[in-house]
mmCIF file of C-alpha atoms and ligand atoms in Angstrom:
data_model
loop_
_atom_site.group_PDB
_atom_site.id
_atom_site.type_symbol
_atom_site.label_atom_id
_atom_site.label_comp_id
_atom_site.label_asym_id
_atom_site.label_seq_id
_atom_site.Cartn_x
_atom_site.Cartn_y
_atom_site.Cartn_z
ATOM 1 C CA UNK A 503 125.472 67.472 107.527
ATOM 2 C CA UNK A 504 123.994 69.956 109.820
ATOM 3 C CA UNK A 505 121.504 68.729 112.573
ATOM 4 C CA UNK A 506 119.497 71.971 112.055
ATOM 5 C CA UNK A 507 119.689 74.912 109.530
ATOM 6 C CA UNK A 508 118.292 78.170 110.889
ATOM 7 C CA UNK A 509 117.172 80.870 108.259
ATOM 8 C CA UNK A 510 116.988 84.229 109.658
ATOM 9 C CA UNK A 511 118.709 85.707 112.765
ATOM 10 C CA UNK A 512 116.052 87.720 114.247
ATOM 11 C CA UNK A 513 114.340 87.083 117.609
ATOM 12 C CA UNK A 514 112.922 83.736 116.404
ATOM 13 C CA UNK A 515 116.051 82.571 114.817
ATOM 14 C CA UNK A 516 118.341 83.368 117.580
ATOM 15 C CA UNK A 517 116.069 81.834 120.250
ATOM 16 C CA UNK A 518 115.722 78.748 117.967
ATOM 17 C CA UNK A 519 119.602 78.622 117.999
ATOM 18 C CA UNK A 520 119.879 78.920 121.715
ATOM 19 C CA UNK A 521 117.366 76.313 122.503
ATOM 20 C CA UNK A 522 118.901 73.853 119.771
ATOM 21 C CA UNK A 523 122.440 74.132 120.980
ATOM 22 C CA UNK A 524 121.656 74.232 124.707
ATOM 23 C CA UNK A 525 119.454 71.274 124.104
ATOM 24 C CA UNK A 526 122.385 69.170 122.876
ATOM 25 C CA UNK A 527 122.465 69.494 119.128
ATOM 26 C CA UNK A 528 126.134 69.846 117.925
ATOM 27 C CA UNK A 529 125.887 71.168 114.481
ATOM 28 C CA UNK A 530 123.480 74.099 114.284
ATOM 29 C CA UNK A 531 124.085 76.890 111.853
ATOM 30 C CA UNK A 532 121.992 80.241 111.532
ATOM 31 C CA UNK A 533 122.043 81.684 108.034
ATOM 32 C CA UNK A 534 121.502 85.621 108.507
ATOM 33 C CA UNK A 535 122.189 87.888 105.573
ATOM 34 C CA UNK A 536 123.040 90.823 107.870
ATOM 35 C CA UNK A 537 124.005 91.438 111.347
ATOM 36 C CA UNK A 538 121.854 89.253 113.660
ATOM 37 C CA UNK A 539 119.002 90.900 115.570
ATOM 38 C CA UNK A 540 116.199 91.359 112.934
ATOM 39 C CA UNK A 541 113.623 94.136 112.558
ATOM 40 C CA UNK A 542 113.721 95.399 116.440
ATOM 41 C CA UNK A 543 117.292 96.691 115.697
ATOM 42 C CA UNK A 544 115.518 99.606 113.686
ATOM 43 C CA UNK A 545 113.631 100.691 116.887
ATOM 44 C CA UNK A 546 114.777 103.399 119.101
ATOM 45 C CA UNK A 547 113.239 101.651 122.105
ATOM 46 C CA UNK A 548 111.568 98.555 123.339
ATOM 47 C CA UNK A 549 109.365 98.598 126.487
ATOM 48 C CA UNK A 550 107.020 95.669 126.194
ATOM 49 C CA UNK A 551 109.615 92.939 126.353
ATOM 50 C CA UNK A 552 109.168 91.384 129.980
ATOM 51 C CA UNK A 553 112.217 91.925 132.337
ATOM 52 C CA UNK A 554 113.543 94.718 129.911
ATOM 53 C CA UNK A 555 112.806 98.036 131.248
ATOM 54 C CA UNK A 556 115.633 100.293 130.175
ATOM 55 C CA UNK A 557 114.459 103.512 128.522
ATOM 56 C CA UNK A 558 117.813 104.612 127.318
ATOM 57 C CA UNK A 559 118.498 101.393 125.304
ATOM 58 C CA UNK A 560 117.611 101.063 121.641
ATOM 59 C CA UNK A 561 116.464 97.839 119.818
ATOM 60 C CA UNK A 562 120.072 97.318 118.785
ATOM 61 C CA UNK A 563 121.432 97.328 122.430
ATOM 62 C CA UNK A 564 118.701 94.934 123.239
ATOM 63 C CA UNK A 565 119.547 92.414 120.701
ATOM 64 C CA UNK A 566 123.340 92.637 121.408
ATOM 65 C CA UNK A 567 123.367 90.175 124.308
ATOM 66 C CA UNK A 568 120.925 87.738 122.477
ATOM 67 C CA UNK A 569 123.524 86.822 119.838
ATOM 68 C CA UNK A 570 126.422 86.692 122.517
ATOM 69 C CA UNK A 571 124.327 84.193 124.423
ATOM 70 C CA UNK A 572 123.566 82.048 121.480
ATOM 71 C CA UNK A 573 127.150 81.891 120.147
ATOM 72 C CA UNK A 574 128.354 80.987 123.845
ATOM 73 C CA UNK A 575 126.197 77.760 123.582
ATOM 74 C CA UNK A 576 127.660 76.911 120.198
ATOM 75 C CA UNK A 577 125.528 78.186 117.532
ATOM 76 C CA UNK A 578 127.335 79.065 114.322
ATOM 77 C CA UNK A 579 126.461 82.003 112.153
ATOM 78 C CA UNK A 580 127.152 82.271 108.422
ATOM 79 C CA UNK A 581 126.490 85.909 107.165
ATOM 80 C CA UNK A 582 124.844 84.610 103.857
ATOM 81 C CA UNK A 583 121.625 85.107 102.071
ATOM 82 C CA UNK A 584 119.768 81.779 101.570
ATOM 83 C CA UNK A 585 118.273 81.490 98.084
ATOM 84 C CA UNK A 586 116.255 78.464 98.762
ATOM 85 C CA UNK A 587 115.141 75.526 100.777
ATOM 86 C CA UNK A 588 114.603 72.042 99.118
ATOM 87 C CA UNK A 589 113.846 68.664 100.508
ATOM 88 C CA UNK A 590 115.037 65.674 98.364
ATOM 89 C CA UNK A 591 114.525 62.228 100.182
ATOM 90 C CA UNK A 592 115.330 62.526 103.784
ATOM 91 C CA UNK A 593 117.349 65.774 103.980
ATOM 92 C CA UNK A 594 117.141 69.477 103.117
ATOM 93 C CA UNK A 595 119.336 71.270 100.687
ATOM 94 C CA UNK A 596 119.975 74.873 101.660
ATOM 95 C CA UNK A 597 121.185 76.838 98.635
ATOM 96 C CA UNK A 598 123.134 79.938 99.426
ATOM 97 C CA UNK A 599 123.599 83.102 97.398
ATOM 98 C CA UNK A 600 126.626 82.260 95.054
ATOM 99 C CA UNK A 601 125.370 78.659 94.675
ATOM 100 C CA UNK A 602 127.086 76.903 97.601
ATOM 101 C CA UNK A 603 124.799 74.043 98.951
ATOM 102 C CA UNK A 604 124.492 72.892 102.553
ATOM 103 C CA UNK A 605 122.630 69.843 103.770
ATOM 104 C CA UNK A 606 120.595 69.688 107.008
ATOM 105 C CA UNK A 607 118.543 67.074 108.812
ATOM 106 C CA UNK A 608 116.013 69.705 109.649
ATOM 107 C CA UNK A 609 115.337 73.464 108.846
ATOM 108 C CA UNK A 610 113.661 76.294 110.988
ATOM 109 C CA UNK A 611 112.716 79.180 108.687
ATOM 110 C CA UNK A 612 112.421 82.548 110.489
ATOM 111 C CA UNK A 613 112.751 85.161 107.702
ATOM 112 C CA UNK A 614 110.138 87.568 108.948
ATOM 113 C CA UNK A 615 107.917 90.034 107.302
ATOM 114 C CA UNK A 616 108.438 93.707 106.285
ATOM 115 C CA UNK A 617 105.589 96.186 106.687
ATOM 116 C CA UNK A 618 104.927 98.054 103.319
ATOM 117 C CA UNK A 619 105.789 101.602 103.038
ATOM 118 C CA UNK A 620 103.092 103.975 101.730
ATOM 119 C CA UNK A 621 105.533 106.199 99.902
ATOM 120 C CA UNK A 622 104.575 109.721 101.149
ATOM 121 C CA UNK A 623 107.016 112.530 101.854
ATOM 122 C CA UNK A 624 108.685 112.237 105.326
ATOM 123 C CA UNK A 625 107.703 108.572 105.801
ATOM 124 C CA UNK A 626 111.380 107.341 105.569
ATOM 125 C CA UNK A 627 112.525 110.358 107.427
ATOM 126 C CA UNK A 628 110.471 110.078 110.416
ATOM 127 C CA UNK A 629 110.206 106.267 110.452
ATOM 128 C CA UNK A 630 110.902 105.130 114.058
ATOM 129 C CA UNK A 631 110.510 108.917 115.289
ATOM 130 C CA UNK A 632 106.838 109.258 115.112
ATOM 131 C CA UNK A 633 106.071 107.023 111.986
ATOM 132 C CA UNK A 634 105.268 103.453 113.014
ATOM 133 C CA UNK A 635 104.038 100.405 111.622
ATOM 134 C CA UNK A 636 103.232 98.774 115.132
ATOM 135 C CA UNK A 637 100.306 99.801 117.359
ATOM 136 C CA UNK A 638 101.192 97.223 120.009
ATOM 137 C CA UNK A 639 104.721 98.610 120.229
ATOM 138 C CA UNK A 640 104.228 102.319 119.937
ATOM 139 C CA UNK A 641 100.696 102.991 120.695
ATOM 140 C CA UNK A 642 101.470 103.396 124.441
ATOM 141 C CA UNK A 643 103.810 106.499 123.743
ATOM 142 C CA UNK A 644 100.572 108.314 122.423
ATOM 143 C CA UNK A 645 98.580 107.707 125.685
ATOM 144 C CA UNK A 646 95.847 110.305 125.711
ATOM 145 C CA UNK A 647 97.115 111.923 122.644
ATOM 146 C CA UNK A 648 95.669 111.980 118.921
ATOM 147 C CA UNK A 649 97.151 109.550 116.537
ATOM 148 C CA UNK A 650 96.589 109.241 112.698
ATOM 149 C CA UNK A 651 96.256 105.705 111.028
ATOM 150 C CA UNK A 652 96.887 105.318 107.252
ATOM 151 C CA UNK A 653 95.079 102.436 105.495
ATOM 152 C CA UNK A 654 91.545 100.930 104.975
ATOM 153 C CA UNK A 655 92.235 97.218 105.371
ATOM 154 C CA UNK A 656 91.709 94.843 108.150
ATOM 155 C CA UNK A 657 94.961 95.605 109.807
ATOM 156 C CA UNK A 658 94.498 99.412 109.839
ATOM 157 C CA UNK A 659 90.991 99.086 111.312
ATOM 158 C CA UNK A 660 91.780 96.608 113.961
ATOM 159 C CA UNK A 661 94.859 98.587 115.016
ATOM 160 C CA UNK A 662 92.723 101.772 114.950
ATOM 161 C CA UNK A 663 90.417 100.015 117.469
ATOM 162 C CA UNK A 664 93.244 99.090 119.755
ATOM 163 C CA UNK A 665 94.802 102.517 119.424
ATOM 164 C CA UNK A 666 91.280 104.086 120.338
ATOM 165 C CA UNK A 667 91.535 102.397 123.874
ATOM 166 C CA UNK A 668 94.758 104.236 124.446
ATOM 167 C CA UNK A 669 94.695 107.517 122.588
ATOM 168 C CA UNK A 670 92.482 110.492 122.775
ATOM 169 C CA UNK A 671 91.408 110.535 119.067
ATOM 170 C CA UNK A 672 92.200 108.215 116.246
ATOM 171 C CA UNK A 673 92.119 109.883 112.601
ATOM 172 C CA UNK A 674 91.881 106.976 110.010
ATOM 173 C CA UNK A 675 92.927 108.312 106.614
ATOM 174 C CA UNK A 676 92.011 106.065 103.636
ATOM 175 C CA UNK A 677 92.395 106.821 100.024
ATOM 176 C CA UNK A 678 88.863 105.660 98.984
ATOM 177 C CA UNK A 679 85.346 105.765 100.428
ATOM 178 C CA UNK A 680 85.145 102.001 100.641
ATOM 179 C CA UNK A 681 86.856 99.894 103.043
ATOM 180 C CA UNK A 682 88.712 96.749 102.352
ATOM 181 C CA UNK A 683 88.252 95.565 105.961
ATOM 182 C CA UNK A 684 85.482 93.130 107.002
ATOM 183 C CA UNK A 685 82.046 94.715 107.479
ATOM 184 C CA UNK A 686 81.755 93.956 111.288
ATOM 185 C CA UNK A 687 85.049 95.537 111.987
ATOM 186 C CA UNK A 688 83.933 98.639 110.212
ATOM 187 C CA UNK A 689 80.643 98.604 112.170
ATOM 188 C CA UNK A 690 82.868 98.538 115.348
ATOM 189 C CA UNK A 691 84.864 101.563 114.161
ATOM 190 C CA UNK A 692 81.795 103.608 113.266
ATOM 191 C CA UNK A 693 80.462 103.026 116.893
ATOM 192 C CA UNK A 694 83.560 104.382 118.359
ATOM 193 C CA UNK A 695 83.311 108.031 119.322
ATOM 194 C CA UNK A 696 86.982 108.840 119.193
ATOM 195 C CA UNK A 697 87.661 107.326 115.800
ATOM 196 C CA UNK A 698 87.200 109.751 112.903
ATOM 197 C CA UNK A 699 87.234 108.467 109.323
ATOM 198 C CA UNK A 700 88.697 110.584 106.800
ATOM 199 C CA UNK A 701 88.147 108.987 103.356
ATOM 200 C CA UNK A 702 89.158 109.863 99.762
ATOM 201 C CA UNK A 703 92.315 111.191 101.125
ATOM 202 C CA UNK A 704 96.060 110.343 101.385
ATOM 203 C CA UNK A 705 98.938 111.527 103.556
ATOM 204 C CA UNK A 706 100.680 114.343 101.632
ATOM 205 C CA UNK A 707 103.415 114.828 103.968
ATOM 206 C CA UNK A 708 104.755 113.952 107.404
ATOM 207 C CA UNK A 709 106.780 116.603 108.829
ATOM 208 C CA UNK A 710 108.990 117.473 111.988
ATOM 209 C CA UNK A 711 112.409 118.247 113.113
ATOM 210 C CA UNK A 712 115.340 116.433 114.664
ATOM 211 C CA UNK A 713 113.158 115.656 117.627
ATOM 212 C CA UNK A 714 110.764 113.767 115.428
ATOM 213 C CA UNK A 715 107.419 113.821 113.775
ATOM 214 C CA UNK A 716 105.437 117.034 114.676
ATOM 215 C CA UNK A 717 102.267 116.656 112.373
ATOM 216 C CA UNK A 718 100.884 115.380 109.192
ATOM 217 C CA UNK A 719 99.336 116.992 106.179
ATOM 218 C CA UNK A 720 96.313 115.184 104.544
ATOM 219 C CA UNK A 721 95.200 115.756 101.005
ATOM 220 C CA UNK A 722 91.644 114.893 99.698
ATOM 221 C CA UNK A 723 90.557 114.295 96.103
ATOM 222 C CA UNK A 724 90.099 118.171 95.451
ATOM 223 C CA UNK A 725 93.504 118.800 96.625
ATOM 224 C CA UNK A 726 92.420 120.649 99.814
ATOM 225 C CA UNK A 727 95.038 120.201 102.672
ATOM 226 C CA UNK A 728 94.062 119.517 106.363
ATOM 227 C CA UNK A 729 96.935 119.588 108.950
ATOM 228 C CA UNK A 730 96.995 117.450 112.219
ATOM 229 C CA UNK A 731 99.655 118.723 114.545
ATOM 230 C CA UNK A 732 101.144 116.785 117.421
ATOM 231 C CA UNK A 733 100.099 113.492 116.164
ATOM 232 C CA UNK A 734 101.658 110.003 116.027
ATOM 233 C CA UNK A 735 101.341 108.347 112.454
ATOM 234 C CA UNK A 736 100.768 104.530 112.027
ATOM 235 C CA UNK A 737 101.019 103.046 108.644
ATOM 236 C CA UNK A 738 98.970 99.909 107.835
ATOM 237 C CA UNK A 739 99.199 99.482 104.002
ATOM 238 C CA UNK A 740 99.965 95.795 103.994
ATOM 239 C CA UNK A 741 102.922 93.376 104.714
ATOM 240 C CA UNK A 742 105.412 91.460 102.545
ATOM 241 C CA UNK A 743 106.090 88.073 104.105
ATOM 242 C CA UNK A 744 109.736 87.054 103.403
ATOM 243 C CA UNK A 745 108.731 83.720 101.893
ATOM 244 C CA UNK A 746 110.733 83.369 98.759
ATOM 245 C CA UNK A 747 113.202 80.906 100.247
ATOM 246 C CA UNK A 748 110.344 78.488 100.375
ATOM 247 C CA UNK A 749 109.631 78.585 96.687
ATOM 248 C CA UNK A 750 110.954 75.929 94.278
ATOM 249 C CA UNK A 751 112.290 76.704 90.791
ATOM 250 C CA UNK A 752 108.604 76.648 89.326
ATOM 251 C CA UNK A 753 107.485 79.243 91.924
ATOM 252 C CA UNK A 754 105.632 76.685 93.952
ATOM 253 C CA UNK A 755 105.749 76.766 97.782
ATOM 254 C CA UNK A 756 107.208 73.600 99.420
ATOM 255 C CA UNK A 757 104.855 73.657 102.252
ATOM 256 C CA UNK A 758 101.438 74.778 102.601
ATOM 257 C CA UNK A 759 100.805 78.603 102.752
ATOM 258 C CA UNK A 760 97.662 80.876 103.512
ATOM 259 C CA UNK A 761 96.384 83.332 100.961
ATOM 260 C CA UNK A 762 98.523 86.114 102.246
ATOM 261 C CA UNK A 763 101.684 84.347 101.952
ATOM 262 C CA UNK A 764 102.085 83.263 105.595
ATOM 263 C CA UNK A 765 103.385 79.858 106.540
ATOM 264 C CA UNK A 766 100.660 77.375 107.816
ATOM 265 C CA UNK A 767 102.080 75.999 111.122
ATOM 266 C CA UNK A 768 100.409 73.990 114.026
ATOM 267 C CA UNK A 769 101.046 74.824 117.676
ATOM 268 C CA UNK A 770 104.406 73.133 117.489
ATOM 269 C CA UNK A 771 105.606 75.478 114.616
ATOM 270 C CA UNK A 772 105.496 72.276 112.192
ATOM 271 C CA UNK A 773 104.806 73.135 108.539
ATOM 272 C CA UNK A 774 103.128 70.602 106.246
ATOM 273 C CA UNK A 775 106.582 69.264 105.116
ATOM 274 C CA UNK A 776 108.137 66.925 107.761
ATOM 275 C CA UNK A 777 111.250 68.271 109.438
ATOM 276 C CA UNK A 778 110.514 71.926 108.186
ATOM 277 C CA UNK A 779 109.307 74.345 110.879
ATOM 278 C CA UNK A 780 108.516 77.989 110.702
ATOM 279 C CA UNK A 781 108.714 80.747 113.479
ATOM 280 C CA UNK A 782 108.154 84.364 114.265
ATOM 281 C CA UNK A 783 106.439 86.910 111.925
ATOM 282 C CA UNK A 784 106.304 84.879 108.881
ATOM 283 C CA UNK A 785 103.934 82.347 110.322
ATOM 284 C CA UNK A 786 100.095 82.477 110.421
ATOM 285 C CA UNK A 787 98.370 84.606 113.065
ATOM 286 C CA UNK A 788 101.679 86.050 114.111
ATOM 287 C CA UNK A 789 101.188 88.661 116.856
ATOM 288 C CA UNK A 790 104.441 90.216 115.208
ATOM 289 C CA UNK A 791 106.031 90.882 118.574
ATOM 290 C CA UNK A 792 109.528 90.019 119.760
ATOM 291 C CA UNK A 793 108.378 88.089 122.668
ATOM 292 C CA UNK A 794 106.139 85.905 120.485
ATOM 293 C CA UNK A 795 108.865 85.539 117.846
ATOM 294 C CA UNK A 796 111.124 84.371 120.583
ATOM 295 C CA UNK A 797 108.661 81.912 121.889
ATOM 296 C CA UNK A 798 107.979 80.316 118.455
ATOM 297 C CA UNK A 799 111.758 79.913 117.908
ATOM 298 C CA UNK A 800 111.937 78.050 121.266
ATOM 299 C CA UNK A 801 109.086 75.929 120.433
ATOM 300 C CA UNK A 802 110.533 75.051 116.973
ATOM 301 C CA UNK A 803 113.806 74.059 118.383
ATOM 302 C CA UNK A 804 112.399 71.684 120.933
ATOM 303 C CA UNK A 805 110.302 70.085 118.134
ATOM 304 C CA UNK A 806 113.802 69.785 116.157
ATOM 305 C CA UNK A 807 115.340 68.024 118.998
ATOM 306 C CA UNK A 808 112.390 65.524 119.336
ATOM 307 C CA UNK A 809 112.208 64.797 115.664
ATOM 308 C CA UNK A 810 116.021 64.146 115.168
ATOM 309 C CA UNK A 811 115.780 61.722 118.371
ATOM 310 C CA UNK A 812 112.779 59.909 116.754
ATOM 311 C CA UNK A 813 114.590 59.555 113.322
ATOM 312 C CA UNK A 814 117.847 58.294 114.836
HETATM 313 P P1 LIG B 912 112.750 89.496 112.003
HETATM 314 O O1 LIG B 912 113.059 90.326 112.987
HETATM 315 O O2 LIG B 912 112.061 90.084 110.703
HETATM 316 O O3 LIG B 912 114.018 88.790 111.520
HETATM 317 C C1 LIG B 912 114.188 87.985 110.222
HETATM 318 C C2 LIG B 912 115.636 88.047 109.897
HETATM 319 O O4 LIG B 912 115.709 87.136 108.660
HETATM 320 C C3 LIG B 912 116.222 89.346 109.448
HETATM 321 O O5 LIG B 912 117.384 89.582 110.391
HETATM 322 C C4 LIG B 912 116.643 89.208 107.889
HETATM 323 O O6 LIG B 912 117.802 89.873 107.525
HETATM 324 C C5 LIG B 912 116.745 87.668 107.947
HETATM 325 N N1 LIG B 912 116.428 86.987 106.567
HETATM 326 C C6 LIG B 912 115.486 87.247 105.784
HETATM 327 N N2 LIG B 912 115.331 86.551 104.488
HETATM 328 C C7 LIG B 912 116.733 86.039 104.708
HETATM 329 C C8 LIG B 912 117.362 85.134 103.708
HETATM 330 N N3 LIG B 912 116.785 84.671 102.483
HETATM 331 N N4 LIG B 912 118.640 84.652 104.048
HETATM 332 C C9 LIG B 912 119.218 84.961 105.269
HETATM 333 N N5 LIG B 912 118.582 85.851 106.195
HETATM 334 C C10 LIG B 912 117.333 86.290 105.732
HETATM 335 N N6 LIG B 912 108.013 94.142 118.687
HETATM 336 C C11 LIG B 912 107.973 94.161 120.048
HETATM 337 O O7 LIG B 912 107.720 93.294 120.598
HETATM 338 N N7 LIG B 912 108.100 95.403 120.547
HETATM 339 C C12 LIG B 912 108.511 96.438 120.069
HETATM 340 O O8 LIG B 912 108.625 97.687 120.550
HETATM 341 C C13 LIG B 912 108.756 96.470 118.601
HETATM 342 N N8 LIG B 912 108.865 97.536 117.995
HETATM 343 C C14 LIG B 912 109.457 97.529 116.732
HETATM 344 C C15 LIG B 912 109.851 98.721 116.051
HETATM 345 C C16 LIG B 912 110.168 98.686 114.667
HETATM 346 C C17 LIG B 912 110.502 99.868 114.107
HETATM 347 C C18 LIG B 912 109.996 97.418 113.788
HETATM 348 C C19 LIG B 912 110.247 97.320 112.443
HETATM 349 C C20 LIG B 912 109.370 96.251 114.500
HETATM 350 C C21 LIG B 912 109.108 96.275 115.815
HETATM 351 N N9 LIG B 912 108.715 95.242 116.648
HETATM 352 C C22 LIG B 912 108.457 95.281 117.939
HETATM 353 C C23 LIG B 912 108.240 93.933 115.861
HETATM 354 C C24 LIG B 912 109.497 92.945 116.036
HETATM 355 O O9 LIG B 912 110.712 93.575 115.747
HETATM 356 C C25 LIG B 912 109.127 91.753 115.056
HETATM 357 O O10 LIG B 912 107.945 91.117 115.542
HETATM 358 C C26 LIG B 912 110.375 90.464 115.410
HETATM 359 O O11 LIG B 912 111.601 91.078 114.977
HETATM 360 C C27 LIG B 912 109.982 89.342 114.524
HETATM 361 O O12 LIG B 912 111.134 88.503 114.609
HETATM 362 P P2 LIG B 912 111.330 87.438 113.434
HETATM 363 O O13 LIG B 912 112.461 86.704 114.048
HETATM 364 O O14 LIG B 912 110.128 86.716 113.180
HETATM 365 O O15 LIG B 912 111.620 88.181 112.193
HETATM 366 P P1 LIG B 913 95.602 95.115 102.782
HETATM 367 O O1 LIG B 913 94.316 94.331 102.906
HETATM 368 O O2 LIG B 913 96.294 94.898 101.560
HETATM 369 O O3 LIG B 913 95.054 96.609 102.952
HETATM 370 C C1 LIG B 913 95.990 97.542 102.801
HETATM 371 C C2 LIG B 913 95.191 99.037 102.676
HETATM 372 O O4 LIG B 913 96.212 100.020 102.663
HETATM 373 C C3 LIG B 913 94.034 99.133 101.755
HETATM 374 O O5 LIG B 913 92.943 99.783 102.291
HETATM 375 C C4 LIG B 913 94.875 99.925 100.649
HETATM 376 O O6 LIG B 913 93.831 100.667 99.983
HETATM 377 C C5 LIG B 913 95.814 100.828 101.420
HETATM 378 N N1 LIG B 913 97.020 101.148 100.843
HETATM 379 C C6 LIG B 913 97.865 100.314 100.199
HETATM 380 N N2 LIG B 913 98.848 101.103 99.646
HETATM 381 C C7 LIG B 913 98.740 102.269 100.017
HETATM 382 C C8 LIG B 913 99.404 103.361 99.906
HETATM 383 N N3 LIG B 913 100.518 103.561 98.990
HETATM 384 N N4 LIG B 913 98.929 104.640 100.120
HETATM 385 C C9 LIG B 913 97.741 104.744 100.994
HETATM 386 N N5 LIG B 913 96.945 103.612 101.146
HETATM 387 C C10 LIG B 913 97.333 102.368 100.688
HETATM 388 O O7 LIG B 913 96.565 94.829 104.045
HETATM 389 P P2 LIG B 913 96.084 94.417 105.417
HETATM 390 O O8 LIG B 913 95.079 95.181 106.061
HETATM 391 O O9 LIG B 913 97.370 94.384 106.256
HETATM 392 O O10 LIG B 913 95.653 92.848 105.377
HETATM 393 C C11 LIG B 913 96.499 91.899 104.821
HETATM 394 C C12 LIG B 913 95.588 90.584 104.658
HETATM 395 O O11 LIG B 913 95.392 90.189 105.990
HETATM 396 C C13 LIG B 913 94.157 90.814 104.138
HETATM 397 O O12 LIG B 913 93.756 89.887 103.302
HETATM 398 C C14 LIG B 913 93.362 90.937 105.377
HETATM 399 O O13 LIG B 913 92.064 90.537 105.162
HETATM 400 C C15 LIG B 913 94.153 89.989 106.430
HETATM 401 N N6 LIG B 913 93.853 90.322 107.766
HETATM 402 C C16 LIG B 913 92.886 89.556 108.362
HETATM 403 C C17 LIG B 913 92.652 89.977 109.628
HETATM 404 C C18 LIG B 913 91.377 89.237 110.301
HETATM 405 O O14 LIG B 913 90.820 88.328 109.700
HETATM 406 N N7 LIG B 913 91.181 89.408 111.567
HETATM 407 C C19 LIG B 913 93.244 90.894 110.367
HETATM 408 C C20 LIG B 913 94.376 91.407 109.703
HETATM 409 C C21 LIG B 913 94.581 91.295 108.367
HETATM 410 P P3 LIG B 913 92.962 100.049 98.872
HETATM 411 O O15 LIG B 913 91.856 99.468 99.887
HETATM 412 O O16 LIG B 913 92.429 101.463 98.189
HETATM 413 O O17 LIG B 913 93.816 99.270 98.105
#
């Protein structure tokens, strides 16, 4: 019987593992289907994590010491995909790929979320080299330079507002002439002089060379092409929250979720199901940053320790 099962080995899961083991729990296993580290390992650099300011280090380098630190304090790692989490009676049953089952007193779910891709030519090729899904992470690299934003939802328009305070011009490309975003957000966008709306248009191609993105070609409904050179491209066309482990055999969630599939937690990262915690990008109102995911993981682990003490 595990004291705690941690599902997902990104910044939230690793930090939960560090705090749980250093806090005295003997039997903590993190189930991570790939190498530990999470989404940030795809990034070529990170410069907004306090205390880490080395420009020649990638996201992979950055996360390397996290796992070493956790394993040093006794966290165990199983490189296995979790299929589902269920609570029957007092304990949790974690079902792994292949059918193996593991029992745990508590569970912290940290499976993250994945920004959707729009599917235009060059998107994958230049992802992380000029094409980004995170304005907070990469906006500063375009200080006083023009950027293009794709999408017409709340995320796209809110991130366009954020970028408009850093960048010289923000070109928002949206495939329709009506926006899905809340009307007050659109009003704020329309008042910003350096935000330019390009509607009824899509990104036809992002192009560049070995150094990265150089520009984008935008196509309108009539097929006319406009070229924006020397721009960063931010894609905000929705997120897929990785919440499938929390679904039972009938497709019902085992804890309360919001309309967008994010786990509802309180400030202690407690879900609506006793003993189940959620941390990082998959929870409601997540800032989707390494520092906040790590903070969530620490909070959840401290709560797990208290919970186990109360149950004993
Ligand atoms: P994740 O990092 O998504 O980790 C979740 C982990 O769970 C993954 O490793 C996944 O393999 C695992 N998992 C999922 N499902 C299962 C399952 N069923 N079984 C087992 N394992 C599973 N943030 C910043 O603060 N600064 C930046 O500069 C920055 N740059 C970024 C650049 C890129 C290219 C990307 C993609 C993101 C960037 N971010 C940045 C965001 C940051 O990476 C995330 O906010 C953070 O990683 C979220 O951590 P997490 O632990 O919640 O989830
Ligand atoms: P979203 O609402 O699904 O919007 C995605 C946007 O991307 C839409 O405008 C969509 O166009 C466009 N799009 C989708 N696929 C595309 C493609 N392949 N090519 C080009 N454009 C594409 O996603 P979101 O903005 O991330 O928001 C997700 C949820 O979170 C929403 O319910 C939103 O209200 C909520 N949210 C709320 C707040 C807030 O309340 N402050 C902030 C952020 C997000 P169409 O409009 O034509 O479909």
